[in-house]
Short mmCIF file of C-alpha atoms in Angstrom, two decimals:
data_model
loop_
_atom_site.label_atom_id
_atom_site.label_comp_id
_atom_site.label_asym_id
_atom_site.label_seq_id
_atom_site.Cartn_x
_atom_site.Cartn_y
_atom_site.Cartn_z
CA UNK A 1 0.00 0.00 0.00
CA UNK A 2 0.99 3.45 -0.58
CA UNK A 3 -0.51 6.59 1.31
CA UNK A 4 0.60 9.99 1.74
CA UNK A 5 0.20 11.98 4.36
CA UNK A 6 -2.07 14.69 4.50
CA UNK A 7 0.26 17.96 5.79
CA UNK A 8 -2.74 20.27 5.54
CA UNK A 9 -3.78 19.10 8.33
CA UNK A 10 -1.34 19.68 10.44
CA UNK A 11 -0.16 22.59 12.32
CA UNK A 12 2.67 24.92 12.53
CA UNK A 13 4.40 23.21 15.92
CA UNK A 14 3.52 19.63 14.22
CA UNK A 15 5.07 20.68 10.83
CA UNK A 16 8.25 21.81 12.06
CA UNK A 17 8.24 18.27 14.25
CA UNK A 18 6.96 16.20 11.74
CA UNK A 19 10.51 14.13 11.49
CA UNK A 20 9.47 12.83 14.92
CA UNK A 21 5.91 12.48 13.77
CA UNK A 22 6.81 10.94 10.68
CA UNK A 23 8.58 7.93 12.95
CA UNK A 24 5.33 7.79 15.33
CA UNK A 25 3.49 7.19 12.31
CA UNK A 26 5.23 4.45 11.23
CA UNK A 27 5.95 3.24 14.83
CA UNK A 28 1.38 3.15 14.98
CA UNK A 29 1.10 1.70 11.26
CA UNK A 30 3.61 -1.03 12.21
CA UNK A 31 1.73 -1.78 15.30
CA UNK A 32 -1.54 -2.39 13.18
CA UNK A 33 0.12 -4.38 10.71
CA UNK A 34 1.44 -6.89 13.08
CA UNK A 35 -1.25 -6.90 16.25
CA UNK A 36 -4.37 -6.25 14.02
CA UNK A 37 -3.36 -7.69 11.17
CA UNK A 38 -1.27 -10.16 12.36
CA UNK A 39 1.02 -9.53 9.49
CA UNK A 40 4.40 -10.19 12.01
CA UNK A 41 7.16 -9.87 8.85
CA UNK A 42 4.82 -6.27 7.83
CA UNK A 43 7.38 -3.45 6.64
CA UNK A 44 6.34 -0.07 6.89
CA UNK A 45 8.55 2.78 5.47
CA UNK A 46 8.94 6.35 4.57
CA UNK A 47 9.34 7.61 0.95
CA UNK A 48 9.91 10.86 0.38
CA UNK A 49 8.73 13.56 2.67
CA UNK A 50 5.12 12.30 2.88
CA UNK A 51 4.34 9.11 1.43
CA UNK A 52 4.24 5.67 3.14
CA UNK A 53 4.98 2.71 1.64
CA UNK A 54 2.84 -0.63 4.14
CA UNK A 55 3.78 -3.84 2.66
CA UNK A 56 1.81 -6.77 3.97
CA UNK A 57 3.10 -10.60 2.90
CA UNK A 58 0.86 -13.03 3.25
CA UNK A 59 -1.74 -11.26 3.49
CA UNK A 60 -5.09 -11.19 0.89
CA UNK A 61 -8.10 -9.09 2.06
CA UNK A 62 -7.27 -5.63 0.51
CA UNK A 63 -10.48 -4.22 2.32
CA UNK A 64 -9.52 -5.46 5.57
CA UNK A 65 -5.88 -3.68 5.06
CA UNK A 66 -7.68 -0.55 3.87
CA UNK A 67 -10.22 -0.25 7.47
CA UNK A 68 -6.95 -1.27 9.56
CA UNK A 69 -4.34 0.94 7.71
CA UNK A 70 -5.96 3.84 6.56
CA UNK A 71 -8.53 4.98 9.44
CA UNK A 72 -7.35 7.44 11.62
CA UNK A 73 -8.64 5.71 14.53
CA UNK A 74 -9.34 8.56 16.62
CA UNK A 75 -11.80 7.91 19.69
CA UNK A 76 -13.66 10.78 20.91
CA UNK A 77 -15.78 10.19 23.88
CA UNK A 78 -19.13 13.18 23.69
CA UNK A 79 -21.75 14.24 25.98
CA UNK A 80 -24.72 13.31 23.59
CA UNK A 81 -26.57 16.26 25.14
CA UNK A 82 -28.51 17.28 21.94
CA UNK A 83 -29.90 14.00 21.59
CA UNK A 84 -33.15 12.97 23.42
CA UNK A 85 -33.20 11.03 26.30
CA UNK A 86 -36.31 9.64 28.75
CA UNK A 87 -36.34 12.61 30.57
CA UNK A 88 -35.63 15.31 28.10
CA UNK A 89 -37.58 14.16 25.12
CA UNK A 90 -37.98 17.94 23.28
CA UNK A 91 -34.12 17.61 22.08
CA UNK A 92 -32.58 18.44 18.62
CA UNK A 93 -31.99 14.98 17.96
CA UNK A 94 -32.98 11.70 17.79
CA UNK A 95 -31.17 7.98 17.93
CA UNK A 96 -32.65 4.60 16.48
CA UNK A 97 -30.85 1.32 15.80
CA UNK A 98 -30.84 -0.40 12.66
CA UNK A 99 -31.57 -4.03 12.80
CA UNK A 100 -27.73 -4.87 13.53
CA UNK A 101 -27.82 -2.23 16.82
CA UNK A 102 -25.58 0.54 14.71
CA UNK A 103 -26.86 3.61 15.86
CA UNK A 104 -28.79 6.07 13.46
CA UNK A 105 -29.74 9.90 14.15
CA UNK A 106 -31.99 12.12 12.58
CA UNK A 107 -33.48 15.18 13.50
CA UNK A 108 -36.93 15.46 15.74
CA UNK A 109 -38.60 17.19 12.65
CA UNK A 110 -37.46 14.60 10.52
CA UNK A 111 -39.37 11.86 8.89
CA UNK A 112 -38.56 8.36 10.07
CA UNK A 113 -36.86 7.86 6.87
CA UNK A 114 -34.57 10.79 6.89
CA UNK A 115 -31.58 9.22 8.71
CA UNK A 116 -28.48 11.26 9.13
CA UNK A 117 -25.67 9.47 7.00
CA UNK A 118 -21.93 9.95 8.39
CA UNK A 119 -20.00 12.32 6.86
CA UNK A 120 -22.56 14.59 6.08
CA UNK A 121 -22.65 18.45 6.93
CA UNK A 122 -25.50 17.64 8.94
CA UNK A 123 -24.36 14.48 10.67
CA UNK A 124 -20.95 16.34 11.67
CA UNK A 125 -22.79 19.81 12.90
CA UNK A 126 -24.73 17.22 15.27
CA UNK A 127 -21.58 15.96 16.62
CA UNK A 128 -20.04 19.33 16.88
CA UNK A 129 -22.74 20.55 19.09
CA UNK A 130 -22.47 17.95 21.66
CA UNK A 131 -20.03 17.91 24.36
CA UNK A 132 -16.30 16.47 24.12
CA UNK A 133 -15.62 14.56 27.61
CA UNK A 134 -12.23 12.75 26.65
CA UNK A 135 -10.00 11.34 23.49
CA UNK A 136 -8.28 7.99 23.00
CA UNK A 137 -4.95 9.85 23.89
CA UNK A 138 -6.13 9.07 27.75
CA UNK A 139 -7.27 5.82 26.75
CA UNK A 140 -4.56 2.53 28.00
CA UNK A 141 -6.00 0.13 27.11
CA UNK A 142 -8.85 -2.02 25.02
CA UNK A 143 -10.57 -5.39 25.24
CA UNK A 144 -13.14 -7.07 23.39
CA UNK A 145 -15.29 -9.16 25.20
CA UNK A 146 -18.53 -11.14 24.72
CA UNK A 147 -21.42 -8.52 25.91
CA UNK A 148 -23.27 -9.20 28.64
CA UNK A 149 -26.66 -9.08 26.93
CA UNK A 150 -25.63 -11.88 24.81
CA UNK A 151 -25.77 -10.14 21.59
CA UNK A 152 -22.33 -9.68 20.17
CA UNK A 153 -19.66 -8.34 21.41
CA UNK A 154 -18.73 -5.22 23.40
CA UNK A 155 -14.83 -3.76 23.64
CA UNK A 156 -13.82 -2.63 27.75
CA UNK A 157 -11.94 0.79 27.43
CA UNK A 158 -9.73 1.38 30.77
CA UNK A 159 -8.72 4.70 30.88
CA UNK A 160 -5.94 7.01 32.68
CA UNK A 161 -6.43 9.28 35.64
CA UNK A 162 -7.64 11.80 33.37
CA UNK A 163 -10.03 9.97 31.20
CA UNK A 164 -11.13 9.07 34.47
CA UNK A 165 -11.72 12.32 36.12
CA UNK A 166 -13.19 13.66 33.15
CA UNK A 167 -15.62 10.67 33.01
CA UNK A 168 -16.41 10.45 36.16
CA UNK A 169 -16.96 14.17 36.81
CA UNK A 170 -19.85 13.68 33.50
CA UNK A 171 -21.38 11.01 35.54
CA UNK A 172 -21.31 13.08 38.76
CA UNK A 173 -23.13 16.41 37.40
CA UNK A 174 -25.43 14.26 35.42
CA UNK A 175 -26.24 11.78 38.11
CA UNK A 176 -29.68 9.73 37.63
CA UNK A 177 -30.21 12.14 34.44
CA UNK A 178 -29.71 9.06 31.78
CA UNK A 179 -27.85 10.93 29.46
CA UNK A 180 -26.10 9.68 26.76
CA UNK A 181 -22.72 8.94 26.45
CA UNK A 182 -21.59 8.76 22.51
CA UNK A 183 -18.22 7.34 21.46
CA UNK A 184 -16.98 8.65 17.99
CA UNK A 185 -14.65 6.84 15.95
CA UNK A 186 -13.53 8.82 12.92
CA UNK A 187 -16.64 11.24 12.86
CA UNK A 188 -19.31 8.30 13.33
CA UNK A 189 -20.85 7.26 16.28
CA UNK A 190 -20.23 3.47 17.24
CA UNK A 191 -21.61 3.37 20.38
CA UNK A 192 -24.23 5.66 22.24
CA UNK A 193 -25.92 4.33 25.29
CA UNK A 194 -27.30 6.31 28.75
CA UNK A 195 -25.63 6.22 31.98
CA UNK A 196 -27.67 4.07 34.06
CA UNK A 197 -28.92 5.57 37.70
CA UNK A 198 -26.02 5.75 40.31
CA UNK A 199 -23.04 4.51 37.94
CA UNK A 200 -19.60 5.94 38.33
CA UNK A 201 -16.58 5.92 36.30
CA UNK A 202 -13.62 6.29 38.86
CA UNK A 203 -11.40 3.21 38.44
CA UNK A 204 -11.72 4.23 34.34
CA UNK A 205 -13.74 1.54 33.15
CA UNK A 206 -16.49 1.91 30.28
CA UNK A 207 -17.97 -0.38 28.19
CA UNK A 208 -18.50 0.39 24.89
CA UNK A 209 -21.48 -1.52 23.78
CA UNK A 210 -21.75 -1.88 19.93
CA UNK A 211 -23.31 -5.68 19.36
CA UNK A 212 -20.07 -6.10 17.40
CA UNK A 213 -19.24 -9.07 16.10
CA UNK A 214 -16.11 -11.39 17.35
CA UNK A 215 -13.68 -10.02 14.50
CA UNK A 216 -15.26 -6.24 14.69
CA UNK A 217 -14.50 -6.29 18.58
CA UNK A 218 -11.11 -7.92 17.91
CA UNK A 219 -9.83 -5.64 15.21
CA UNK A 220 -11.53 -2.62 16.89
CA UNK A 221 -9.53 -3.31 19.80
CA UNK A 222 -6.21 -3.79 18.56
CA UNK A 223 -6.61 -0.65 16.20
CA UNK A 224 -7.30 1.43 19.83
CA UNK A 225 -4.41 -0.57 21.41
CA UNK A 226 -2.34 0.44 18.55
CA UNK A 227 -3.10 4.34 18.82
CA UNK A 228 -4.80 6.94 16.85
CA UNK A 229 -2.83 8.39 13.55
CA UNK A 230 -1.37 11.77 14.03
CA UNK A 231 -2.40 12.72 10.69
CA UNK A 232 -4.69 11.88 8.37
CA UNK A 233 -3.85 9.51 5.13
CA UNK A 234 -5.20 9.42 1.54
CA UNK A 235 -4.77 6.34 0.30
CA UNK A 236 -2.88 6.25 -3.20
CA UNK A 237 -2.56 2.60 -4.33
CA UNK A 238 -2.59 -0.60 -3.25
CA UNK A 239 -0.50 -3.63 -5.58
CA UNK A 240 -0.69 -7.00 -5.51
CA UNK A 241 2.69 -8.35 -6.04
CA UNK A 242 2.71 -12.34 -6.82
CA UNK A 243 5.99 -14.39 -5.31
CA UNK A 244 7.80 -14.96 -8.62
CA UNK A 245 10.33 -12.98 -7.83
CA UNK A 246 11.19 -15.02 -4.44
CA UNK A 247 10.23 -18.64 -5.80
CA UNK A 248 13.72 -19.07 -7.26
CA UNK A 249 15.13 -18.25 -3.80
CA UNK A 250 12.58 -20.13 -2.04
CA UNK A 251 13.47 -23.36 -3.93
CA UNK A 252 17.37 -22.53 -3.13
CA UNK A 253 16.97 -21.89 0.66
CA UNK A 254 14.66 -25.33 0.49
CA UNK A 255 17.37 -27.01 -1.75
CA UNK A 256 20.23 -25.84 0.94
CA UNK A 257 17.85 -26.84 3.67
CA UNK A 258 17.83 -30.51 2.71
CA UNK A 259 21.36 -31.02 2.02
CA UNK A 260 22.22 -29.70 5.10
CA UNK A 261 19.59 -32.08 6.84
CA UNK A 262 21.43 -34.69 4.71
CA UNK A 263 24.87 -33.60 5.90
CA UNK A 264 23.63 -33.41 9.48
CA UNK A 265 21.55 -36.93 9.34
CA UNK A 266 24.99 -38.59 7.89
CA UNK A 267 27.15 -37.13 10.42
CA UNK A 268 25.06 -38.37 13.41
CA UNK A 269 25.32 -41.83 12.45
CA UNK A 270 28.44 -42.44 11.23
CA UNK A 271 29.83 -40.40 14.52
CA UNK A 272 27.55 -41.26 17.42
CA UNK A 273 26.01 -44.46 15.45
CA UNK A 274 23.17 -45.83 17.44
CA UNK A 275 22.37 -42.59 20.15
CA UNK A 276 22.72 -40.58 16.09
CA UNK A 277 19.71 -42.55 15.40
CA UNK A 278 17.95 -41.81 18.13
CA UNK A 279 19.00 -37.99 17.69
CA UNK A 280 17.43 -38.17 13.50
CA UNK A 281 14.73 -40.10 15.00
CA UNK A 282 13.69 -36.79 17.16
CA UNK A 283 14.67 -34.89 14.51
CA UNK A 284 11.82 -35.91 12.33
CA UNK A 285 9.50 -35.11 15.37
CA UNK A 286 11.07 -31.89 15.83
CA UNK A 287 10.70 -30.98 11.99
CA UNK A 288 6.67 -32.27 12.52
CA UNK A 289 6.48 -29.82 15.91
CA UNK A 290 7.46 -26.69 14.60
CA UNK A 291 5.70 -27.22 11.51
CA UNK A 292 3.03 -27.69 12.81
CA UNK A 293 3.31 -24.91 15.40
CA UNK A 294 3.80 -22.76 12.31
CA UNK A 295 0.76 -23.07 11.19
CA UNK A 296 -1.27 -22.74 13.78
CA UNK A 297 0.46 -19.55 14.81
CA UNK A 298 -0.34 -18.28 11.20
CA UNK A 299 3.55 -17.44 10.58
CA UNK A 300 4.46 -16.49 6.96
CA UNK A 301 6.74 -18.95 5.25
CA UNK A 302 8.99 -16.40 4.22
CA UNK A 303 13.27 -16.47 3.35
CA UNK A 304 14.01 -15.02 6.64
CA UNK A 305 11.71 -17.68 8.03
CA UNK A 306 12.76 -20.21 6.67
CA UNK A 307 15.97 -19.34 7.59
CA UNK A 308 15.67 -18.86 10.91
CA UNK A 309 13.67 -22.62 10.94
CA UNK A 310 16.85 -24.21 9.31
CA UNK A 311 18.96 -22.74 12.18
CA UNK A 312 16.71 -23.71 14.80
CA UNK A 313 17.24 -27.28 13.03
CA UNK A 314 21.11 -27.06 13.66
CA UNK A 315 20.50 -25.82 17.34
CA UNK A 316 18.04 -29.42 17.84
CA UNK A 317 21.06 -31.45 17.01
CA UNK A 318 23.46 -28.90 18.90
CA UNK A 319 21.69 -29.88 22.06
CA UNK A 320 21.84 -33.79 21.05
CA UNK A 321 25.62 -33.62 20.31
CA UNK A 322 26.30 -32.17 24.01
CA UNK A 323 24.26 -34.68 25.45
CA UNK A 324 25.83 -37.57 23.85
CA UNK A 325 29.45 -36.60 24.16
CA UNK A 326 28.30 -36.43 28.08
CA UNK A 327 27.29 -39.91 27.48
CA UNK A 328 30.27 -41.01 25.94
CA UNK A 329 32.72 -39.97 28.88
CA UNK A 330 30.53 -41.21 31.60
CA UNK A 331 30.61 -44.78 29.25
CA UNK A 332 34.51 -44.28 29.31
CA UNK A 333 34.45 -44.03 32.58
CA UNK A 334 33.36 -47.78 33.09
CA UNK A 335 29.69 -46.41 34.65
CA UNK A 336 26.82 -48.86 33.07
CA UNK A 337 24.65 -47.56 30.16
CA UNK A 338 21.52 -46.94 32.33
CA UNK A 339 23.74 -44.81 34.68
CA UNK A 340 25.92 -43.27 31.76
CA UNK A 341 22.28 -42.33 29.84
CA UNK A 342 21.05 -40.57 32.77
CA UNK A 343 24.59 -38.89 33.82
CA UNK A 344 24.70 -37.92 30.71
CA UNK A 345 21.83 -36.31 30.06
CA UNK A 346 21.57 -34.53 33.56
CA UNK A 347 24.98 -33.61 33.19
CA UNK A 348 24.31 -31.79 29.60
CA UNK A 349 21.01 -29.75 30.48
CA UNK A 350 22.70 -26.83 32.16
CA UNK A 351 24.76 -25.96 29.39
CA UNK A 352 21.43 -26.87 26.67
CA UNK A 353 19.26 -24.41 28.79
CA UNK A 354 22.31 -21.50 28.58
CA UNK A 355 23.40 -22.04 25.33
CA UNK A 356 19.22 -22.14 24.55
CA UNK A 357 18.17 -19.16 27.04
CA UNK A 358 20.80 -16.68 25.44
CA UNK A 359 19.26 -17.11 21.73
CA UNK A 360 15.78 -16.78 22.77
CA UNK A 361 17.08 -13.62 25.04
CA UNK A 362 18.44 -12.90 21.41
CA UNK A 363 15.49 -13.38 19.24
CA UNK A 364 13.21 -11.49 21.66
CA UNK A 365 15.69 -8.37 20.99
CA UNK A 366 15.23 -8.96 17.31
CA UNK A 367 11.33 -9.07 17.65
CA UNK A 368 11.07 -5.81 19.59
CA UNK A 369 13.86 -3.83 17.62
CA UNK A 370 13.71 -5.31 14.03
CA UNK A 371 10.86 -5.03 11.54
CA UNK A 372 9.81 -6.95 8.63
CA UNK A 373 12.08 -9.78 7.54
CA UNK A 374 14.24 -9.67 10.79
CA UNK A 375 10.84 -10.16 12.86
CA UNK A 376 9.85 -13.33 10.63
CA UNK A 377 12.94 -14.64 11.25
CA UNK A 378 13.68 -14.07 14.94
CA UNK A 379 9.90 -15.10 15.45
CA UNK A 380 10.57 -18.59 13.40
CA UNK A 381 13.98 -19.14 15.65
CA UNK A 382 12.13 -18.64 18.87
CA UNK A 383 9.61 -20.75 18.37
CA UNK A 384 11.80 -23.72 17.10
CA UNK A 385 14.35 -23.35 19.47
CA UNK A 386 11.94 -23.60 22.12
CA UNK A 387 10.35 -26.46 20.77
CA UNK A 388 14.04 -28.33 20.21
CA UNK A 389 14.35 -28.23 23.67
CA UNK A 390 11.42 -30.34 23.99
CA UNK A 391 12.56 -32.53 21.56
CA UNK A 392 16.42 -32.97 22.56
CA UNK A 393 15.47 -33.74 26.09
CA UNK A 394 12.30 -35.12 26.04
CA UNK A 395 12.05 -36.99 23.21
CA UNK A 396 15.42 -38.39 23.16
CA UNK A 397 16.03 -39.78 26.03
CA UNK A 398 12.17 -41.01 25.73
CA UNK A 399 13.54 -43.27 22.50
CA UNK A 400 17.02 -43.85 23.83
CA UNK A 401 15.42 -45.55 26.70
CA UNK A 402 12.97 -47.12 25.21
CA UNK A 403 15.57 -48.89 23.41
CA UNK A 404 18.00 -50.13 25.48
CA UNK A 405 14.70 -51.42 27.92
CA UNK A 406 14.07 -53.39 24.50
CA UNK A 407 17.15 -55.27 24.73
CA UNK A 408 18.37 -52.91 21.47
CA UNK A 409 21.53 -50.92 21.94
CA UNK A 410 22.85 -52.22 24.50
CA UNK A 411 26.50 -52.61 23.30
CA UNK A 412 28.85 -50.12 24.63
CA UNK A 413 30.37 -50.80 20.68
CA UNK A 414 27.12 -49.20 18.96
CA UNK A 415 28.39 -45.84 20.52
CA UNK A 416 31.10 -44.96 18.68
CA UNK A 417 33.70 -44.45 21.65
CA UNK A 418 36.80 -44.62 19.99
CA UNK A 419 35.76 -41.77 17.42
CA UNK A 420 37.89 -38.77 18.56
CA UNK A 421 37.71 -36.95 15.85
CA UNK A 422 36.97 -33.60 17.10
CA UNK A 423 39.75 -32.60 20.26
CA UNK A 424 38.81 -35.88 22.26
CA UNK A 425 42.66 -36.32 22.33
CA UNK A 426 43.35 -32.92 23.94
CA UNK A 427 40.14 -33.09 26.41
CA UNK A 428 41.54 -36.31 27.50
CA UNK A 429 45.33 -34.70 28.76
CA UNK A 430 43.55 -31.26 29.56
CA UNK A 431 44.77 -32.67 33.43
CA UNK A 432 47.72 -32.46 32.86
CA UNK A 433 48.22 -30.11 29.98
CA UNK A 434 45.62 -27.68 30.81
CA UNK A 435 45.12 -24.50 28.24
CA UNK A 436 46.15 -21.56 30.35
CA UNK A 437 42.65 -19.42 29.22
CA UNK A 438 42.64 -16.97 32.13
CA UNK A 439 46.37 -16.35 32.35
CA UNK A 440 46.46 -15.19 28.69
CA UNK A 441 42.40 -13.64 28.45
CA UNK A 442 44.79 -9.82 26.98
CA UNK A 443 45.77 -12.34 23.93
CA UNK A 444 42.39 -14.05 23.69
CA UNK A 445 40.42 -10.34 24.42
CA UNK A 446 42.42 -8.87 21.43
CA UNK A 447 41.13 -11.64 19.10
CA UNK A 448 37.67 -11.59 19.94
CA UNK A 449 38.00 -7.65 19.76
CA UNK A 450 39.63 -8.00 16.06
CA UNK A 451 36.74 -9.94 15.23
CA UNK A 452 34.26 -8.41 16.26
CA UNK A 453 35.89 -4.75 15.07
CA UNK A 454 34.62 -5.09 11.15
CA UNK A 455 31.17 -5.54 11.93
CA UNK A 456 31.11 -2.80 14.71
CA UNK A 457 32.72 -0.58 11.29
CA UNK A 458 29.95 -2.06 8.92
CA UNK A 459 27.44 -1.21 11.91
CA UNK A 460 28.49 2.36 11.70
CA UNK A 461 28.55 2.68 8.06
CA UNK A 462 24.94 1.55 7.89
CA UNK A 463 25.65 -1.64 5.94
#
């Protein structure tokens, strides 16, 4: 989507701030993309001085994106006082319902038929004459919820201190008057109802009944949560851009993604041979998990996350590989398999839940600093590194078990202890040939600082 910005609205103080304003904006439109949405891998950016470009993978209704993008989302909350209530009848005004509960206005004079349509001269001048109590800007927070009537839904607004006050003063000076209370959502009226005899509003509460449905209450909600637009937007154009492009990249990430499953799979069992098994065997019910979480979390299949699922593959068999090489020392040191399988495992979990709690720690970072592709792929991560912890403890020691109770892998041979392939040899004399680490950290500081200096360079040159 593209939409510009309209600057006549603004004013002189918001003009000369609009580079702040211009991030706000985008901070709000991002919020709606993701929470109302649920577009997580949404990018939102500025082109030019006043135009917007919103793009939205994954994502199909275009009407839905115009009602969530677009509206300005401003909630007004009005003393309805020129619209007749029980006890003051002779009023300008007068409300109806439709047979959905919307509410519809038309003058006293008026025929029944001559309903006041929104966005009328005469529809606004009946707003303007009633009586501004409060604006979403005091508003913290919305809920839907089913409505205690049992028609539709309603949304529960709590407000600040001073939404409350000014609420709750309304109430006070009106008290057992039943007037009417009007909440105004872009110019139209959404919800008018009286307040009933003796009610309050000092903890901030107010429910805004509107017989909405479950996805009206949901979406309404979520656009309040997100915050009102401090400007209005005109909507240029909206494209629909098929995945062409990307299908050749799909298909190579894929591609890369099996051979390296391949690679991995091979590795496992020629090196750790029988407990390797095990390890491909959870795997496969790791792969099935996250997939399946995928989906039901609605996350878009996109390069980033995919990427960030193929990693969260190579951190499943991470965990596996600590856990076995903890099985094969406590083998080497003559305990029996049942003994060695538990050491082993026990032994391994600290370092699985560090090595584990400092990328989720990560990707949590990435979801609340990044945007678009970065999100999709920090979100994919998460989610499949939490899942591989299931899976390397759980589910392999479940199997591993299970096996050697069948009478099947219970040779110490089928567990590839002589395979030292990989520093064995110098873990083995680290006794008596320890690596002095802490009595040389300068010379290991200055590597890790020369390592990490060219990306702290490309950080600063914006690449």
């Amino acid at each position: 989507m593209t939409i510009r910005a309209d600057m006549t609205t603004l004013t002189p103080e918001q003009r000369q701030n609009w580079p702040q304003l211009s991030q706000t904006l985008i901070g709000i439109l991002e919020r709606r993309a993701q929470q109302a949405l649920g577009v997580l891998e949404s990018s939102v950016y500025q082109k030019g001085e006043d135009r917007f470009i919103v793009e939205l993978p994954g994502f199909t209704s275009e009407e839905a994106a115009r009602q969530v993008i677009s509206t300005s989302a401003r909630l007004e909350y009005y003393w309805a006082r020129t619209v007749a209530t029980d006890k003051n009848p002779s009023r300008a005004y007068v409300q109806e319902r439709d047979a959905d509960g919307e509410p519809l206005f038309r003058r006293a004079t008026a025929g029944p038929t001559e309903i006041l349509e929104p966005g009328t001269p005469e529809y606004d001048r009946m707003v303007r004459s009633w009586q501004l109590i409060t604006t979403g800007d005091t508003l913290m927070r919305a809920e839907a919820r089913s409505s205690l009537t049992g028609e539709g839904y309603d949304l529960l607004l709590s407000f600040n201190a001073e939404g409350a006050r000014a609420l709750d003063d309304l109430a006070r000076r009106t008290m057992n008057m039943r007037e009417n209370i009007a909440a105004v959502l872009d110019g139209k009226v959404i919800s008018i109802a009286f307040i009933k005899d003796g009610v309050r509003f000092t903890d901030g509460s107010v429910v805004l009944e509107g017989r909405f449905t479950v996805e009206q209450a949901k979406r309404l909600a979520e656009l309040l949560n997100a915050g009102a637009l401090p400007v209005d937007l005109v909507e240029e154009n909206v494209n629909r851009v098929s995945p062409t492009i990307g299908e050749g990249a799909k298909d190579q990430i894929i591609f890369a993604g099996l051979i390296s499953f391949v690679i991995t799979a091979a590795f496992l069992l020629v090196y750790y041979m029988f407990p390797g098994l095990t390890a491909l065997l959870a795997l496969l019910a790791y792969i099935s998990f996250a997939y399946a979480a995928f989906k039901l979390l609605g996350v878009s299949f996109s390069l980033a996350a995919i990427a960030g699922f193929i990693l969260s593959i190579g951190m499943a068999v991470d965990a596996n590989i600590l856990i076995f090489e903890r099985l094969k020392e406590e083998l080497r040191n003559k305990r029996t398999l049942l003994t060695a399988i538990d050491l082993g495992f026990r032994r391994a979990f600290p370092a699985i839940l560090d090595s584990n709690a400092c990328t989720i720690i990560t990707t949590i970072v990435l979801m609340n600093i990044g945007t678009g592709p970065v999100r999709g792929f920090a979100t994919t991560l998460m989610i499949g590194v939490l899942i591989s912890l299931f899976t390397a403890i759980t589910v392999t020691r479940s199997l591993l078990l299970f096996f050697v109770h069948s009478g099947i892998g219970r040779e110490a041979s089928w567990y590839g202890l002589n395979r030292g392939w990989f520093g064995e040899r110098l873990e083995a004399g680290a006794d008596e040939r320890p690596l002095a680490i802490v009595q040389k950290m300068g010379r290991y500081f200055l590597i890790s600082g020369l390592i990490i200096l060219p990306g702290v360079i490309f950080m600063a040159m914006g690449g």
